[in-house]
Amino acid sequence: MTTSARTSAAATAAATDRLLLIETFVRIVEAGSLSAAAAQLGGTQPTVSRRLQLLERTMGVRLLQRSTHAIRLTEDGQRCYERAKDLIATWQSFESEVRGAGDEPIGTLRVVAPHAFGQDQFVLPLACYLRKYPNMRVEWLLHDRMPDLIAENVDCAIRVGAVTDPSVIAIKLGVVPRIVIASPELLQGAPVPQHPEELARLPWLALRTFYRTEVSLTHCATGDTERFGIQPRLSTDGLQALRKAAVLGLGVGLGSAWAMQEDLAAGRLVHVAPEWRADPLPVFLVYAPSRFQPARLRRFIEIMREHLPVELGGG
C-alpha cells in the first residue's frame, strides 16, 4: 500500500471513529442513560463511557453532567446534540444515496403498534416489508400507549385514536368502525335491543382508552346522536379483554367491528342496536420530524399504505 493510500485509509478510519463517537453520544442522550444506550447499541456500559470521554476530550468540552440518578446536557452538550443529530441524518442520507439504499434499505426499524392490531391485522404488511427488503430487521413492539419517539429510539408508531402531539408527523391510514355487542347470555332470551335507551339499562363494560362513563351513538341513516351515562362493571384498556368479557356475559361492550366478527358469526356475541354506531376511530402512522427521512422508514410507510388491512375501512 502506498503512503497516499495509507494516509487516505487512516483518514477514513478516523472519520468513521468520530462518527461512532457522535452516534454514541446521541444514543446516550436519547436513551437517558449509559446502560440503556449500551443495550441499544449492543455493547457494554464501559465501552459507551469510554466513547463519551473520548468525544469530550476531542471536542475539548464537557457534554454531560452525570450523577447516580440521571444525566443532563451541559450548555455545550445541548449545542453539540442538536448539531450531532443533523450530522448523523446527513450521513445516513449520503450513505443511502451512495449505496443505493434508497431502493434497498438496510438496518433495523423500531415500530410501536397497538396490541390488538399489532398481533393480527398489521402483521401482513409487516411481512410484506420484510419479504421485499431482506436486509431489514424490525423490532415490532406492542404498546397501547404513545411512545416518546426520540427517548425510546422509535422510528414510528401506529396509533388508534386522535393524535394530539403537535411535535410529531401523523399520516392517516384509515378508520376503525365500532359497534355495540353483547352475549345472548346477557340478554337472557329478551329481544335484541334496538335503541340506545334500551342499552342504557344494561350492565356495561368500558374500554377506558376511548370511553369510560359515557357512550355516544349515531344512527346510521338519520345521523341522530344519543348520549347516555354508564357505570361499567369492568373497565379495561385492552380490546381483547373487553371482547372476552362480553362473550362471558359480563356486560355490553363497544369495540372495533373487526375484532367482534368471529364471535358474531359463531353466535357467541350479538350485534345490539345494529342501526347505531359509535364514531369510527382514526388510525395514524406517527413519526418524529427530521430533515432527512431514513430509507427504512420511507419504505415502511409505502408498504403500510399499499397493504392496508381491509378492516380500516379507508381514510
Tab-separated table of C-alpha atoms in Angstrom:
chain	number	residue	atom	x	y	z
A	1	MET	CA	0.000	0.000	0.000
A	2	THR	CA	1.362	3.416	-0.943
A	3	THR	CA	1.862	6.211	1.554
A	4	SER	CA	-1.026	8.110	-0.037
A	5	ALA	CA	-3.328	5.098	0.260
A	6	ARG	CA	-2.337	4.534	3.892
A	7	THR	CA	-2.985	8.194	4.682
A	8	SER	CA	-6.403	8.035	2.989
A	9	ALA	CA	-7.321	4.837	4.846
A	10	ALA	CA	-6.247	6.347	8.155
A	11	ALA	CA	-8.319	9.461	7.482
A	12	THR	CA	-11.368	7.347	6.620
A	13	ALA	CA	-10.948	5.289	9.793
A	14	ALA	CA	-10.590	8.442	11.875
A	15	ALA	CA	-13.752	9.923	10.350
A	16	THR	CA	-15.598	6.658	10.998
A	17	ASP	CA	-14.392	6.617	14.593
A	18	ARG	CA	-15.537	10.197	15.151
A	19	LEU	CA	-18.940	9.412	13.697
A	20	LEU	CA	-19.222	6.415	16.020
A	21	LEU	CA	-18.411	8.649	18.997
A	22	ILE	CA	-21.019	11.175	17.918
A	23	GLU	CA	-23.630	8.480	17.347
A	24	THR	CA	-22.901	7.031	20.791
A	25	PHE	CA	-23.331	10.458	22.379
A	26	VAL	CA	-26.705	10.947	20.655
A	27	ARG	CA	-27.831	7.486	21.709
A	28	ILE	CA	-26.882	8.214	25.352
A	29	VAL	CA	-28.938	11.412	25.350
A	30	GLU	CA	-31.966	9.785	23.729
A	31	ALA	CA	-31.816	6.611	25.821
A	32	GLY	CA	-31.412	8.563	29.056
A	33	SER	CA	-28.503	6.594	30.487
A	34	LEU	CA	-25.232	4.942	29.547
A	35	SER	CA	-26.562	1.473	30.336
A	36	ALA	CA	-29.684	1.950	28.182
A	37	ALA	CA	-27.536	3.267	25.326
A	38	ALA	CA	-25.209	0.286	25.655
A	39	ALA	CA	-28.180	-2.095	25.439
A	40	GLN	CA	-29.467	-0.384	22.284
A	41	LEU	CA	-26.023	-0.393	20.681
A	42	GLY	CA	-25.356	-3.994	21.609
A	43	GLY	CA	-22.258	-3.039	23.622
A	44	THR	CA	-21.226	-2.590	27.237
A	45	GLN	CA	-21.556	0.370	29.550
A	46	PRO	CA	-17.764	0.785	29.974
A	47	THR	CA	-17.362	0.943	26.173
A	48	VAL	CA	-20.066	3.589	25.892
A	49	SER	CA	-18.500	5.554	28.751
A	50	ARG	CA	-15.066	5.454	27.073
A	51	ARG	CA	-16.503	6.712	23.809
A	52	LEU	CA	-18.200	9.605	25.582
A	53	GLN	CA	-14.980	10.537	27.395
A	54	LEU	CA	-13.010	10.370	24.157
A	55	LEU	CA	-15.531	12.601	22.386
A	56	GLU	CA	-15.360	15.120	25.232
A	57	ARG	CA	-11.567	15.144	25.063
A	58	THR	CA	-11.657	15.511	21.273
A	59	MET	CA	-14.146	18.388	21.445
A	60	GLY	CA	-12.453	19.957	24.460
A	61	VAL	CA	-15.761	20.479	26.304
A	62	ARG	CA	-17.895	18.703	28.901
A	63	LEU	CA	-21.032	17.402	27.183
A	64	LEU	CA	-22.918	15.733	30.030
A	65	GLN	CA	-23.321	16.243	33.750
A	66	ARG	CA	-23.646	12.800	35.307
A	67	SER	CA	-24.967	11.765	38.722
A	68	THR	CA	-26.002	8.448	40.226
A	69	HIS	CA	-29.622	9.110	39.212
A	70	ALA	CA	-29.593	10.953	35.896
A	71	ILE	CA	-27.637	12.605	33.131
A	72	ARG	CA	-28.097	16.183	31.976
A	73	LEU	CA	-26.796	18.027	28.952
A	74	THR	CA	-24.441	20.905	29.599
A	75	GLU	CA	-24.859	24.075	27.555
A	76	ASP	CA	-22.081	22.886	25.236
A	77	GLY	CA	-23.679	19.449	25.199
A	78	GLN	CA	-27.029	20.836	24.084
A	79	ARG	CA	-25.425	22.612	21.129
A	80	CYS	CA	-23.429	19.517	20.264
A	81	TYR	CA	-26.521	17.293	20.487
A	82	GLU	CA	-28.556	19.388	18.048
A	83	ARG	CA	-25.700	19.522	15.530
A	84	ALA	CA	-24.900	15.839	16.044
A	85	LYS	CA	-28.445	14.771	15.116
A	86	ASP	CA	-28.226	16.781	11.893
A	87	LEU	CA	-24.795	15.340	11.135
A	88	ILE	CA	-25.969	11.744	11.592
A	89	ALA	CA	-29.081	12.329	9.481
A	90	THR	CA	-26.949	13.887	6.739
A	91	TRP	CA	-24.510	10.984	6.819
A	92	GLN	CA	-27.331	8.416	6.676
A	93	SER	CA	-28.868	10.184	3.709
A	94	PHE	CA	-25.482	10.355	1.955
A	95	GLU	CA	-24.787	6.702	2.700
A	96	SER	CA	-28.200	5.672	1.376
A	97	GLU	CA	-27.661	7.519	-1.882
A	98	VAL	CA	-24.157	6.133	-2.403
A	99	ARG	CA	-25.160	2.556	-1.620
A	100	GLY	CA	-28.423	2.785	-3.494
A	101	ALA	CA	-30.200	2.131	-0.211
A	102	GLY	CA	-32.941	4.472	-1.354
A	103	ASP	CA	-34.249	1.368	-3.108
A	104	GLU	CA	-32.833	-1.266	-0.779
A	105	PRO	CA	-32.835	-0.145	2.869
A	106	ILE	CA	-30.507	-1.876	5.295
A	107	GLY	CA	-30.625	-1.907	9.094
A	108	THR	CA	-33.170	-2.052	11.897
A	109	LEU	CA	-36.599	-0.422	12.096
A	110	ARG	CA	-38.222	0.050	15.516
A	111	VAL	CA	-42.023	0.221	15.384
A	112	VAL	CA	-44.572	0.509	18.195
A	113	ALA	CA	-48.032	-0.879	17.354
A	114	PRO	CA	-51.206	-1.321	19.437
A	115	HIS	CA	-51.648	-4.792	20.926
A	116	ALA	CA	-54.801	-5.820	19.070
A	117	PHE	CA	-53.807	-4.638	15.586
A	118	GLY	CA	-50.120	-5.383	16.140
A	119	GLN	CA	-50.785	-9.058	16.850
A	120	ASP	CA	-53.090	-9.541	13.899
A	121	GLN	CA	-54.037	-7.123	11.113
A	122	PHE	CA	-50.715	-5.297	10.768
A	123	VAL	CA	-48.606	-8.460	10.695
A	124	LEU	CA	-49.366	-8.954	6.984
A	125	PRO	CA	-47.992	-5.543	5.889
A	126	LEU	CA	-45.039	-6.163	8.215
A	127	ALA	CA	-44.375	-9.478	6.479
A	128	CYS	CA	-44.602	-7.772	3.069
A	129	TYR	CA	-41.982	-5.250	4.207
A	130	LEU	CA	-39.565	-7.912	5.432
A	131	ARG	CA	-40.021	-10.027	2.288
A	132	LYS	CA	-39.425	-7.078	-0.008
A	133	TYR	CA	-36.375	-5.851	1.915
A	134	PRO	CA	-34.470	-8.935	3.143
A	135	ASN	CA	-31.630	-6.828	4.573
A	136	MET	CA	-34.002	-5.134	7.030
A	137	ARG	CA	-34.729	-6.210	10.594
A	138	VAL	CA	-37.757	-4.988	12.546
A	139	GLU	CA	-38.293	-4.602	16.271
A	140	TRP	CA	-42.102	-4.900	16.492
A	141	LEU	CA	-43.050	-3.534	19.922
A	142	LEU	CA	-46.636	-3.784	21.162
A	143	HIS	CA	-47.840	-0.912	23.374
A	144	ASP	CA	-51.221	0.798	23.534
A	145	ARG	CA	-49.620	3.987	24.865
A	146	MET	CA	-47.999	6.622	22.672
A	147	PRO	CA	-44.203	6.235	22.989
A	148	ASP	CA	-41.687	9.035	23.290
A	149	LEU	CA	-40.285	8.533	19.805
A	150	ILE	CA	-36.936	10.208	20.480
A	151	ALA	CA	-36.245	8.976	24.006
A	152	GLU	CA	-37.219	5.386	23.150
A	153	ASN	CA	-35.386	5.429	19.795
A	154	VAL	CA	-38.576	4.500	17.906
A	155	ASP	CA	-38.759	5.088	14.140
A	156	CYS	CA	-42.537	5.229	14.027
A	157	ALA	CA	-45.696	4.242	15.875
A	158	ILE	CA	-49.121	3.086	14.735
A	159	ARG	CA	-51.796	4.829	16.781
A	160	VAL	CA	-55.530	4.224	17.085
A	161	GLY	CA	-57.394	7.383	18.068
A	162	ALA	CA	-56.647	11.072	17.840
A	163	VAL	CA	-53.021	12.261	17.785
A	164	THR	CA	-52.767	15.477	19.807
A	165	ASP	CA	-48.986	15.928	19.970
A	166	PRO	CA	-48.106	18.819	17.602
A	167	SER	CA	-44.422	17.865	17.594
A	168	VAL	CA	-44.935	14.682	15.543
A	169	ILE	CA	-45.966	13.966	11.962
A	170	ALA	CA	-49.133	11.847	11.667
A	171	ILE	CA	-50.176	10.108	8.435
A	172	LYS	CA	-53.776	8.904	8.470
A	173	LEU	CA	-54.038	5.285	7.356
A	174	GLY	CA	-57.777	4.778	7.752
A	175	VAL	CA	-60.570	4.426	10.293
A	176	VAL	CA	-61.882	1.641	12.510
A	177	PRO	CA	-65.690	1.204	12.579
A	178	ARG	CA	-67.096	0.471	16.061
A	179	ILE	CA	-70.237	-1.417	17.077
A	180	VAL	CA	-72.093	-2.374	20.280
A	181	ILE	CA	-72.128	-6.046	21.201
A	182	ALA	CA	-73.458	-8.306	23.960
A	183	SER	CA	-73.744	-12.041	24.564
A	184	PRO	CA	-77.005	-13.979	24.245
A	185	GLU	CA	-76.456	-14.995	27.881
A	186	LEU	CA	-76.621	-11.363	28.982
A	187	LEU	CA	-79.854	-10.768	27.032
A	188	GLN	CA	-81.432	-13.885	28.610
A	189	GLY	CA	-83.737	-14.540	25.693
A	190	ALA	CA	-85.083	-10.987	25.531
A	191	PRO	CA	-85.398	-9.279	22.113
A	192	VAL	CA	-82.168	-7.721	20.842
A	193	PRO	CA	-82.107	-4.053	21.965
A	194	GLN	CA	-82.645	-1.710	19.025
A	195	HIS	CA	-82.310	1.743	20.626
A	196	PRO	CA	-79.740	3.409	22.917
A	197	GLU	CA	-82.450	3.871	25.572
A	198	GLU	CA	-82.571	0.083	25.981
A	199	LEU	CA	-78.780	-0.140	26.161
A	200	ALA	CA	-78.585	2.390	28.973
A	201	ARG	CA	-80.471	-0.025	31.253
A	202	LEU	CA	-77.997	-2.893	30.758
A	203	PRO	CA	-74.695	-3.557	32.600
A	204	TRP	CA	-71.696	-2.174	30.696
A	205	LEU	CA	-68.043	-2.807	30.006
A	206	ALA	CA	-65.758	0.172	29.348
A	207	LEU	CA	-62.776	0.368	27.018
A	208	ARG	CA	-61.232	3.161	29.035
A	209	THR	CA	-58.875	4.269	26.281
A	210	PHE	CA	-61.900	5.582	24.347
A	211	TYR	CA	-64.906	5.686	26.708
A	212	ARG	CA	-65.351	5.404	30.451
A	213	THR	CA	-68.582	6.824	31.884
A	214	GLU	CA	-70.490	7.949	28.781
A	215	VAL	CA	-71.412	6.390	25.447
A	216	SER	CA	-72.326	8.333	22.324
A	217	LEU	CA	-74.043	6.589	19.387
A	218	THR	CA	-75.141	7.908	15.990
A	219	HIS	CA	-77.945	6.495	13.853
A	220	CYS	CA	-76.573	5.224	10.533
A	221	ALA	CA	-79.462	6.529	8.433
A	222	THR	CA	-80.638	9.731	10.130
A	223	GLY	CA	-77.429	10.945	11.786
A	224	ASP	CA	-79.273	11.429	15.087
A	225	THR	CA	-76.978	11.192	18.114
A	226	GLU	CA	-77.834	9.751	21.531
A	227	ARG	CA	-75.641	10.021	24.638
A	228	PHE	CA	-76.094	8.197	27.914
A	229	GLY	CA	-74.082	7.612	31.056
A	230	ILE	CA	-72.792	4.224	32.174
A	231	GLN	CA	-71.364	2.761	35.367
A	232	PRO	CA	-69.195	-0.034	33.963
A	233	ARG	CA	-68.909	-3.317	35.808
A	234	LEU	CA	-65.488	-3.770	34.221
A	235	SER	CA	-63.156	-1.104	32.889
A	236	THR	CA	-60.138	-2.163	30.808
A	237	ASP	CA	-57.651	-0.733	28.339
A	238	GLY	CA	-57.485	-3.990	26.352
A	239	LEU	CA	-59.793	-4.603	23.383
A	240	GLN	CA	-59.427	-8.384	23.561
A	241	ALA	CA	-60.147	-8.365	27.292
A	242	LEU	CA	-63.340	-6.407	26.621
A	243	ARG	CA	-64.342	-8.845	23.854
A	244	LYS	CA	-63.775	-11.867	26.093
A	245	ALA	CA	-65.689	-10.289	28.999
A	246	ALA	CA	-68.596	-9.575	26.647
A	247	VAL	CA	-68.589	-13.208	25.442
A	248	LEU	CA	-68.746	-14.332	29.081
A	249	GLY	CA	-71.856	-12.227	29.622
A	250	LEU	CA	-70.391	-9.633	31.961
A	251	GLY	CA	-71.870	-6.671	30.104
A	252	VAL	CA	-72.455	-4.738	26.909
A	253	GLY	CA	-69.334	-3.539	25.139
A	254	LEU	CA	-68.402	-1.079	22.407
A	255	GLY	CA	-65.425	-2.016	20.256
A	256	SER	CA	-63.825	-2.359	16.842
A	257	ALA	CA	-66.140	-4.192	14.461
A	258	TRP	CA	-63.330	-6.339	13.036
A	259	ALA	CA	-62.468	-7.747	16.470
A	260	MET	CA	-66.030	-8.976	17.035
A	261	GLN	CA	-66.735	-10.636	13.671
A	262	GLU	CA	-65.663	-14.179	14.555
A	263	ASP	CA	-67.738	-14.248	17.751
A	264	LEU	CA	-70.713	-12.681	15.962
A	265	ALA	CA	-70.544	-15.337	13.236
A	266	ALA	CA	-70.341	-18.115	15.845
A	267	GLY	CA	-73.279	-16.743	17.832
A	268	ARG	CA	-71.175	-16.012	20.915
A	269	LEU	CA	-71.996	-12.327	20.534
A	270	VAL	CA	-74.967	-10.386	19.197
A	271	HIS	CA	-74.818	-7.021	17.426
A	272	VAL	CA	-77.159	-4.861	19.525
A	273	ALA	CA	-78.705	-1.581	18.353
A	274	PRO	CA	-77.498	-2.548	14.847
A	275	GLU	CA	-78.659	0.714	13.292
A	276	TRP	CA	-76.399	2.702	15.630
A	277	ARG	CA	-72.623	3.191	15.584
A	278	ALA	CA	-70.032	4.960	17.662
A	279	ASP	CA	-67.789	7.396	15.803
A	280	PRO	CA	-65.070	5.432	13.968
A	281	LEU	CA	-61.542	5.740	15.346
A	282	PRO	CA	-58.823	7.150	13.082
A	283	VAL	CA	-55.597	5.169	12.662
A	284	PHE	CA	-52.334	7.050	12.153
A	285	LEU	CA	-48.723	6.239	11.435
A	286	VAL	CA	-46.711	8.675	13.546
A	287	TYR	CA	-43.038	9.625	13.370
A	288	ALA	CA	-40.741	12.409	14.551
A	289	PRO	CA	-39.969	15.194	12.062
A	290	SER	CA	-36.488	15.210	10.555
A	291	ARG	CA	-34.728	16.969	7.712
A	292	PHE	CA	-33.779	13.567	6.291
A	293	GLN	CA	-36.201	10.643	6.412
A	294	PRO	CA	-34.340	7.309	6.529
A	295	ALA	CA	-34.965	4.934	3.641
A	296	ARG	CA	-36.073	2.233	6.073
A	297	LEU	CA	-38.928	4.471	7.263
A	298	ARG	CA	-39.879	5.745	3.808
A	299	ARG	CA	-40.221	2.209	2.503
A	300	PHE	CA	-42.197	1.096	5.559
A	301	ILE	CA	-44.699	3.931	5.075
A	302	GLU	CA	-45.081	2.938	1.413
A	303	ILE	CA	-45.739	-0.695	2.328
A	304	MET	CA	-48.240	0.248	5.029
A	305	ARG	CA	-50.213	2.370	2.580
A	306	GLU	CA	-50.068	-0.294	-0.118
A	307	HIS	CA	-51.125	-3.200	2.116
A	308	LEU	CA	-53.643	-1.582	4.471
A	309	PRO	CA	-55.796	-4.029	6.460
A	310	VAL	CA	-59.294	-4.095	4.942
A	311	GLU	CA	-60.676	-3.544	8.436
A	312	LEU	CA	-59.508	0.051	8.368
A	313	GLY	CA	-62.319	0.880	6.011
A	314	GLY	CA	-60.464	3.591	4.060
A	315	GLY	CA	-59.212	7.015	5.128
